[in-house]
CSV table of C-alpha atoms and ligand atoms in Angstrom, one decimal:
chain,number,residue,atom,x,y,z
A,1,UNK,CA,31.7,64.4,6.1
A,2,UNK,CA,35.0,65.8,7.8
A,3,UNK,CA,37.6,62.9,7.6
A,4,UNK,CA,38.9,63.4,11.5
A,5,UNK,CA,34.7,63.3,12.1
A,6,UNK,CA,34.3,60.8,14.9
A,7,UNK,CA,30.0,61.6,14.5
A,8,UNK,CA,28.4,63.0,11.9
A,9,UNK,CA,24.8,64.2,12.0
A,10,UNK,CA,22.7,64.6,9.0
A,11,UNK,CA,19.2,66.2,8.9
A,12,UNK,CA,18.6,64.9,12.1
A,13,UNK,CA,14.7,65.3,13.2
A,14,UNK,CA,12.6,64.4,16.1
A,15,UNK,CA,8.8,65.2,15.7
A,16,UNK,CA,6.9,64.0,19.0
A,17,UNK,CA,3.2,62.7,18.7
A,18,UNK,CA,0.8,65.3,19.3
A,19,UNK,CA,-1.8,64.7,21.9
A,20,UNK,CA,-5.5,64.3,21.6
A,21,UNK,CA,-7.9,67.2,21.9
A,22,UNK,CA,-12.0,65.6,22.1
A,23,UNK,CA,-11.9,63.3,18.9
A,24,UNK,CA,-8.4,64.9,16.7
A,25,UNK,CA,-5.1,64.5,16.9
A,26,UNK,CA,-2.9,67.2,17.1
A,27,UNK,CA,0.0,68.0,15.4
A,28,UNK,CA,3.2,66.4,16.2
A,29,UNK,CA,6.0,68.4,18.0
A,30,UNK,CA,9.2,69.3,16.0
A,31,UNK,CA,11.5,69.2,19.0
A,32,UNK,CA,14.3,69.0,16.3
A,33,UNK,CA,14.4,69.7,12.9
A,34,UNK,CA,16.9,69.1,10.7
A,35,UNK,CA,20.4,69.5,12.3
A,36,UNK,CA,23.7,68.7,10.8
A,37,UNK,CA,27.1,69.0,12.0
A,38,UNK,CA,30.2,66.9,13.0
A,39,UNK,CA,32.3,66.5,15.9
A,40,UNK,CA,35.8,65.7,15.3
A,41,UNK,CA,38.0,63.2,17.1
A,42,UNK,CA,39.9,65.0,20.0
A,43,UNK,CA,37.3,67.7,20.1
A,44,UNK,CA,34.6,69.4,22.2
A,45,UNK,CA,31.8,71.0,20.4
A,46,UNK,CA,29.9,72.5,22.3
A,47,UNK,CA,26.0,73.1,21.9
A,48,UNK,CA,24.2,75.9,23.3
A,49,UNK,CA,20.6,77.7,23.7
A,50,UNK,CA,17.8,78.4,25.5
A,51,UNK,CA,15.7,75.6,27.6
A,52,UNK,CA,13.3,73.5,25.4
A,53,UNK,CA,15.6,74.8,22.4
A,54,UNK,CA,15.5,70.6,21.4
A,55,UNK,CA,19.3,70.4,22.6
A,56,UNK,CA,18.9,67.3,25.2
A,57,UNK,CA,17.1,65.9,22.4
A,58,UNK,CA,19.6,65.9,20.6
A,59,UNK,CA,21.9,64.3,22.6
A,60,UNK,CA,20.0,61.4,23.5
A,61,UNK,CA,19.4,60.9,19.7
A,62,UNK,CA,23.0,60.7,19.2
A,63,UNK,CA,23.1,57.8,21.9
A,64,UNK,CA,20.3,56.3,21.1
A,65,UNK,CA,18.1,57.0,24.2
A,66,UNK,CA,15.7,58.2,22.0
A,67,UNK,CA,15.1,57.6,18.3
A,68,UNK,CA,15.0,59.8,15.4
A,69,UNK,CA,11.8,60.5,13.3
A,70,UNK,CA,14.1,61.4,10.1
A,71,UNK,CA,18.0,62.0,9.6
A,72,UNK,CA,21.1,59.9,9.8
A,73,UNK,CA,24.0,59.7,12.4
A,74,UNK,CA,27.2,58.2,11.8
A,75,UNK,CA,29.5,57.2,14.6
A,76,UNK,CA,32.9,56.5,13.5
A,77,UNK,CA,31.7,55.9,9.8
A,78,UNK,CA,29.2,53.3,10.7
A,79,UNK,CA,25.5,54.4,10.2
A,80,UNK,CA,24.2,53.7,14.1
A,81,UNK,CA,20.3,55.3,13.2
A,82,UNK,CA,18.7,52.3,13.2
A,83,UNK,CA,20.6,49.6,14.9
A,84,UNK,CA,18.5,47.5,17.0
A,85,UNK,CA,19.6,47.4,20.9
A,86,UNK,CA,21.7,44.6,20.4
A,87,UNK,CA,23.3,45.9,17.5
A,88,UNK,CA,24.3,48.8,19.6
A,89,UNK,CA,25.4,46.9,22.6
A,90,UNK,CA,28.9,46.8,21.5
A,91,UNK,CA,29.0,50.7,20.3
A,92,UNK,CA,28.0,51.3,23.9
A,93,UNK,CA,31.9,51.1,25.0
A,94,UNK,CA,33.1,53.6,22.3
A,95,UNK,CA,29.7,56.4,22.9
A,96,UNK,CA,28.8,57.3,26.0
A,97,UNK,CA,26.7,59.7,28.0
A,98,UNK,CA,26.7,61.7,31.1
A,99,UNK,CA,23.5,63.3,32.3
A,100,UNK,CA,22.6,67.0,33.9
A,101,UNK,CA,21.9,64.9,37.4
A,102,UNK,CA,24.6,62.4,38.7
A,103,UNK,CA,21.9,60.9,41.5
A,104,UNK,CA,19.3,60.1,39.0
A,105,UNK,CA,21.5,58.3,36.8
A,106,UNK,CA,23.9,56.3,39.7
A,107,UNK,CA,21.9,53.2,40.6
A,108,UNK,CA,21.5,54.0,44.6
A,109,UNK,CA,21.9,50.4,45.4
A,110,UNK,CA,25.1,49.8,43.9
A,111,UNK,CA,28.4,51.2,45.5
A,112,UNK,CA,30.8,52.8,43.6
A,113,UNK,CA,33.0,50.0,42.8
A,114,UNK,CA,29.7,48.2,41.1
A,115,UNK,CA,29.0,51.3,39.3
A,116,UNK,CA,32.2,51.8,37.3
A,117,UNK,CA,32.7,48.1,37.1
A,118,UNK,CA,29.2,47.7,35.2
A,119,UNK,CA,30.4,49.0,31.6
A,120,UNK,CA,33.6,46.9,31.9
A,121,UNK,CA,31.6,43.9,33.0
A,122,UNK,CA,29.7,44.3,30.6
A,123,UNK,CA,32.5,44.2,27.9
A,124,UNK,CA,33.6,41.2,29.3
A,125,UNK,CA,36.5,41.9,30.8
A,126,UNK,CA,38.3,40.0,33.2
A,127,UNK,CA,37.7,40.3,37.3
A,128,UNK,CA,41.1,41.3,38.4
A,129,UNK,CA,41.6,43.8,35.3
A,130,UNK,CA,38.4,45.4,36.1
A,131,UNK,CA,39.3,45.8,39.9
A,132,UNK,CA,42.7,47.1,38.6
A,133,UNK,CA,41.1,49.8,36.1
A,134,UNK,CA,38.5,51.2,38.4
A,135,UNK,CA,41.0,51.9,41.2
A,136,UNK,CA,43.1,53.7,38.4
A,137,UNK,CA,39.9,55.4,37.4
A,138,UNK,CA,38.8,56.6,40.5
A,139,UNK,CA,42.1,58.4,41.0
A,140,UNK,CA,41.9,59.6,37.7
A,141,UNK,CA,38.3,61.5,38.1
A,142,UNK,CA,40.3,62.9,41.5
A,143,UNK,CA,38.4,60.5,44.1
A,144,UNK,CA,40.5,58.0,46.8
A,145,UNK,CA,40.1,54.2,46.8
A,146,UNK,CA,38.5,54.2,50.0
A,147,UNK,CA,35.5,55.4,48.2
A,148,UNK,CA,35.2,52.5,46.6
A,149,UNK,CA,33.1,50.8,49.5
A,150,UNK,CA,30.5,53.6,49.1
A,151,UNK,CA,27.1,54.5,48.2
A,152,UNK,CA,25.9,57.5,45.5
A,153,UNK,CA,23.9,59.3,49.0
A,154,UNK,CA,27.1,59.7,50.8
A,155,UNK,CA,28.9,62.1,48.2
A,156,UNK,CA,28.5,65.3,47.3
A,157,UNK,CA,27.0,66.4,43.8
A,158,UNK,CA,30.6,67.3,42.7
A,159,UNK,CA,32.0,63.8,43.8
A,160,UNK,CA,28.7,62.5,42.3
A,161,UNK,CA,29.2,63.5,38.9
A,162,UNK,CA,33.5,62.5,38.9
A,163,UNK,CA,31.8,58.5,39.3
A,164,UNK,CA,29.0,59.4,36.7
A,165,UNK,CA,32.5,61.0,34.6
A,166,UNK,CA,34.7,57.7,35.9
A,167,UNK,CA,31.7,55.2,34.5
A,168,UNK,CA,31.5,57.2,31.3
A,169,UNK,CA,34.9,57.2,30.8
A,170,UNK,CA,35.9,53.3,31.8
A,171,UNK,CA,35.7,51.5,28.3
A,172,UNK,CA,38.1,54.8,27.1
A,173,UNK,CA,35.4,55.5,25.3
A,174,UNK,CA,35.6,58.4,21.4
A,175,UNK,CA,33.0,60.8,22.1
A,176,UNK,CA,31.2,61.5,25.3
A,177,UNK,CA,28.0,63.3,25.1
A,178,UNK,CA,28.1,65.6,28.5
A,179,UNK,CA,24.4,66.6,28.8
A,180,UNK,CA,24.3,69.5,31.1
A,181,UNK,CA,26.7,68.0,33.4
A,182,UNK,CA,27.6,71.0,35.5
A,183,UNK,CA,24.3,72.9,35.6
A,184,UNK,CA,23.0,71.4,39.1
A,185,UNK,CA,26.8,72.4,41.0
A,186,UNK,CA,27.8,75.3,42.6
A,187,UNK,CA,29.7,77.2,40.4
A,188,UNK,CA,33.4,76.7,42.3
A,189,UNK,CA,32.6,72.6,41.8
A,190,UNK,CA,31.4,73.6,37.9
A,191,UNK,CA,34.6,75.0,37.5
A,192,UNK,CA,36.6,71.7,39.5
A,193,UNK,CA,34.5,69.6,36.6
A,194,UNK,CA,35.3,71.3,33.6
A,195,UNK,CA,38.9,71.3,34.3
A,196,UNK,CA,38.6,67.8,35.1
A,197,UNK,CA,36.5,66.9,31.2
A,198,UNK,CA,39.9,68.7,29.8
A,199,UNK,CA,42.5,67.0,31.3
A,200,UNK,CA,40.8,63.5,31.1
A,201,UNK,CA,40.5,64.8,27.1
A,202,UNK,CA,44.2,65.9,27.1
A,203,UNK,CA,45.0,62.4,28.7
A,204,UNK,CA,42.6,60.1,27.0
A,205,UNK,CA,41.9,62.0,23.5
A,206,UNK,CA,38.4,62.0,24.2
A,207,UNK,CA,36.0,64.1,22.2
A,208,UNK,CA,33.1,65.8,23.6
A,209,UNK,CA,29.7,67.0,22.6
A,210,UNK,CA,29.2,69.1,25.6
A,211,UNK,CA,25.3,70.6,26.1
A,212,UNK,CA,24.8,73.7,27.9
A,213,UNK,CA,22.9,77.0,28.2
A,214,UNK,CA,25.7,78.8,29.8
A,215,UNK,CA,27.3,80.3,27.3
A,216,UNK,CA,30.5,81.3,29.6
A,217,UNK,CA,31.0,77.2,30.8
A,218,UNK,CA,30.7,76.3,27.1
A,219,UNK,CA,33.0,79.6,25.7
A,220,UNK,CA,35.7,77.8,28.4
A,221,UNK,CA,35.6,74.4,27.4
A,222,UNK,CA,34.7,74.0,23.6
A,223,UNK,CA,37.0,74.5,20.6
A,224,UNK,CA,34.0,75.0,18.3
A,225,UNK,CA,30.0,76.1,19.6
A,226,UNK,CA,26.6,75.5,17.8
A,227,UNK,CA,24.0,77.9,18.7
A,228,UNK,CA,20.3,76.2,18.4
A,229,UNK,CA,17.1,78.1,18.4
A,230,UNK,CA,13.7,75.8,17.8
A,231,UNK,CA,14.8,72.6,17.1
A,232,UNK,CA,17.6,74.1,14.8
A,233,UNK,CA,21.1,75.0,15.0
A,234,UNK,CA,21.8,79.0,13.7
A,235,UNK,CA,25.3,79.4,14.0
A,236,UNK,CA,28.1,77.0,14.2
A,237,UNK,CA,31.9,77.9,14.2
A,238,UNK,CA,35.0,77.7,16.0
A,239,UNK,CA,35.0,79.4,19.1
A,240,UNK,CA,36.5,82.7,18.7
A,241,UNK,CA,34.6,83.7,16.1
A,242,UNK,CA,31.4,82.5,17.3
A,243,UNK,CA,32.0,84.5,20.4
A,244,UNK,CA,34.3,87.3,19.2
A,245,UNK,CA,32.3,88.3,16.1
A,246,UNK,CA,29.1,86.6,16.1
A,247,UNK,CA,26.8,86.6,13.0
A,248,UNK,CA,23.3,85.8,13.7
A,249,UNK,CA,21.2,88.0,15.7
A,250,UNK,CA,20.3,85.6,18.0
A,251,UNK,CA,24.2,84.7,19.3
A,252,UNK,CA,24.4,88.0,19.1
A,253,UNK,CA,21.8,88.7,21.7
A,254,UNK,CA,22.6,85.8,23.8
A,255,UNK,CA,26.0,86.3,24.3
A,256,UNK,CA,25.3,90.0,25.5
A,257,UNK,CA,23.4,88.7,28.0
A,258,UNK,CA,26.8,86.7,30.1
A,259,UNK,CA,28.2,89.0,31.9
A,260,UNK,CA,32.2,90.5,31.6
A,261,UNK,CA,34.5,89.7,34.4
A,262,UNK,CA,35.9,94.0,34.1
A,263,UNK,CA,33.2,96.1,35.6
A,264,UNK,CA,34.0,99.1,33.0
A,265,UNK,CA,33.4,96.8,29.9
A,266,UNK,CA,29.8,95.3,31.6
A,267,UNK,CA,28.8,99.2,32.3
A,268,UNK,CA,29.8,100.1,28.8
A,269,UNK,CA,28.4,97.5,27.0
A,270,UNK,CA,25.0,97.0,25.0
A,271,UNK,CA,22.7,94.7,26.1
A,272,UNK,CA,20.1,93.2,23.6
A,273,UNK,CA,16.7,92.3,25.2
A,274,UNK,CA,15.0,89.9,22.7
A,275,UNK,CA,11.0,90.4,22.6
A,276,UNK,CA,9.0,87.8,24.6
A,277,UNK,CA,9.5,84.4,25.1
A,278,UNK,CA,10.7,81.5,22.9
A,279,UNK,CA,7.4,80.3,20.9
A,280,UNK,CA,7.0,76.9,21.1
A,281,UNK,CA,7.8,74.2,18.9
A,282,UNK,CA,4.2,73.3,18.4
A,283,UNK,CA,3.5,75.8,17.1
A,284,UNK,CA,6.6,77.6,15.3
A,285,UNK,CA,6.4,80.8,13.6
A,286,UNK,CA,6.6,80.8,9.5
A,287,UNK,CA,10.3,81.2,7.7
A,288,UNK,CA,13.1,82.6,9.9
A,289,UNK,CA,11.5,81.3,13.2
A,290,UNK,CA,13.4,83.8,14.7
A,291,UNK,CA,11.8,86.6,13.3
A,292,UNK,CA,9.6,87.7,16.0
A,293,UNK,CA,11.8,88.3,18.3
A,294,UNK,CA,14.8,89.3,15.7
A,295,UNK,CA,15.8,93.1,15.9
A,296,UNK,CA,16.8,92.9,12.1
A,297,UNK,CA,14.1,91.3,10.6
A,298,UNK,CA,12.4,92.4,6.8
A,299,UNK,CA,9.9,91.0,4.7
A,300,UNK,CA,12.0,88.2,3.4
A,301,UNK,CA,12.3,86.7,6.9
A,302,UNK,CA,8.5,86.0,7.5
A,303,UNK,CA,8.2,84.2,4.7
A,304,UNK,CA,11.5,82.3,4.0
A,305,UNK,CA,13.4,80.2,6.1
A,306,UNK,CA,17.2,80.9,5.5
A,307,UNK,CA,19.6,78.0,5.0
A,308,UNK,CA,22.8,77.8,7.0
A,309,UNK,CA,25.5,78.4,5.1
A,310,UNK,CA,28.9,79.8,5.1
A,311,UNK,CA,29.2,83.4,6.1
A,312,UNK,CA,32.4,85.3,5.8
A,313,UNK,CA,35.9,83.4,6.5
A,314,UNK,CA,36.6,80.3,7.6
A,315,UNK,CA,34.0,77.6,8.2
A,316,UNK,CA,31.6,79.6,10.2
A,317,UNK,CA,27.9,78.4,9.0
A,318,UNK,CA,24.9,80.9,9.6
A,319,UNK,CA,21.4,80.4,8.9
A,320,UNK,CA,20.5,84.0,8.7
A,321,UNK,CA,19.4,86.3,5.7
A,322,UNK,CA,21.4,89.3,6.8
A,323,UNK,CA,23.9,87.5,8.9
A,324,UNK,CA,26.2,90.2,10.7
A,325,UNK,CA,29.9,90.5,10.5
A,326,UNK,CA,29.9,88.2,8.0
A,327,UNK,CA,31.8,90.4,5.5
A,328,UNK,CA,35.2,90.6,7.2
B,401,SF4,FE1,16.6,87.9,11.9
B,401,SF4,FE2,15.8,87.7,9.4
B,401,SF4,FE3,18.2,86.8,10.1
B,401,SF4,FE4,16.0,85.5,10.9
B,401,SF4,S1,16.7,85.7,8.8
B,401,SF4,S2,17.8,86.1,12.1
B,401,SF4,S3,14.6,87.3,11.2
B,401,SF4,S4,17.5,88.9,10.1
């Protein structure tokens, strides 16, 4: 465990029931097996791969949406796994969460005032401090008091998601897990709300674990980036290494795939097509469950899962056999 670690994650694992076919039971579904990593105070990790990869999983594990089959998770040194609900209630302030769609999670019959309000009501806190603090917030996030008055249907996704970010953020809370939380805007308001996560973590100190499959929104924001493939996280690093000299084939691939803002350098450049689809969790391939789809794989990697471990300089971790770049 880091000491500036605000979470740490250890062997985390979430196997789903299977369902029934005639009279058996099938399998369970590893959705998530096994990660560990930390986030540090101050910091935005960010977590990337494809859909169904087991990273919203993930991230409702952390906040206990959902609970974990197997691992631990540690929020600022206190072993929150398995705390009952009313154990967690006062963690709640200090770890919160904001979700892909900012309609679904605003409660349409509440206007924005009772929206932010709720987490500092539910803390306790006084009624004049909490009218004071979400007119402050409200400017903060970049929206006017008149707002206020409103309901969730009269705003735009954009303004939508600054109240879900103002609600999150009222009880000035450690770590924010940001689940997708500019996937369903346009991409000039994606860009409005990632600016907005850094200042408000440049103001407020914030760190965030922020959950995407685009790889150039999460390049932008994070310091450091975990790739996950199947339920499993298969490189992890700070961000310029990750992205400037990755070291599994799969970041490799992936990251060939976004494309470069100088026409000359996307003509020139190699693109690597991965062979069909993700397989799926139910049914995952044996040792390196990349391997079908990995243009580098040998015997070894059919038969032996590889461990992630350090690879090269610095603290870049790789859970590859022959991880690239890894010498220099
Ligand atoms: Fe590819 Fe083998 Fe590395 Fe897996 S362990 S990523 S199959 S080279």
């Amino acid at each position: 465990m880091l000491t500036d670690s605000v979470l740490t994650v250890r062997e985390l694992q979430m196997t789903f029931p299977g369902g029934r076919e005639g009279l058996r039971r099938r399998p369970g579904v590893k959705a998530v097996d096994g990660l560990s990593f930390d986030v540090r105070a101050g910091e935005t990790l960010g977590l990337v791969g494809e859909s169904g990869c087991g990273k919203s999983t993930t991230g409702r594990m952390l906040v206990r949406l959902l609970d974990p089959t197997g691992g631990r998770v540690e929020f600022q040194g206190q072993d929150i796994t398995r705390l009952g609900q009313r154990e967690l209630r006062p963690l709640r302030s200090r770890l919160q969460i904001i979700f892909q769609d900012p309609f679904a999670s605003l409660n349409p019959r509440q206007t924005v005032q009772q929206i932010i309000a709720a987490p500092l009501r539910a803390q306790g806190v006084a009624t004049a401090e909490i009218r004071r603090e979400v007119r402050d917030l409200v400017r903060l996030v970049g929206l006017a008091p008149e707002h206020l008055e409103r309901y969730p249907y009269q705003f735009s996704g954009g303004q939508a998601q600054r109240i879900g970010i103002a609600r999150a953020l009222a009880t000035r809370p450690a770590l924010v897990v940001a689940d997708e939380p500019v996937s369903a805007l346009d991409v000039s308001i994606q860009a409005q709300i990632v600016g907005l996560l850094e200042r408000l973590q440049r103001e407020l100190g914030v760190a965030y674990l922020f959950i995407a499959h685009d790889l150039a929104v999460v390049k932008h924001i994070s310091h450091r980036v975990a790739v996950m493939y199947l339920g499993r996280i298969v490189e992890i690093g700070d961000k310029a290494q990750v992205y400037g000299d990755p070291a599994h084939p799969y970041t490799k691939a992936l990251l060939s795939a976004v494309p470069l803002p100088d026409p000359a350098a996307e003509r020139a450049r190699e693109r690597i097509v991965l062979l069909g689809d993700p397989p799926s969790p139910a049914n995952p391939p044996s040792g390196c469950t990349f391997h079908p789809r990995c243009p580098q794989a040998q015997q070894i990697c059919r038969t032996e899962a590889p461990l992630l471990q350090i690879a090269g300089p610095g603290r870049r971790e790789v859970a590859c056999h022959f991880p690239q770049n890894a010498a220099h």
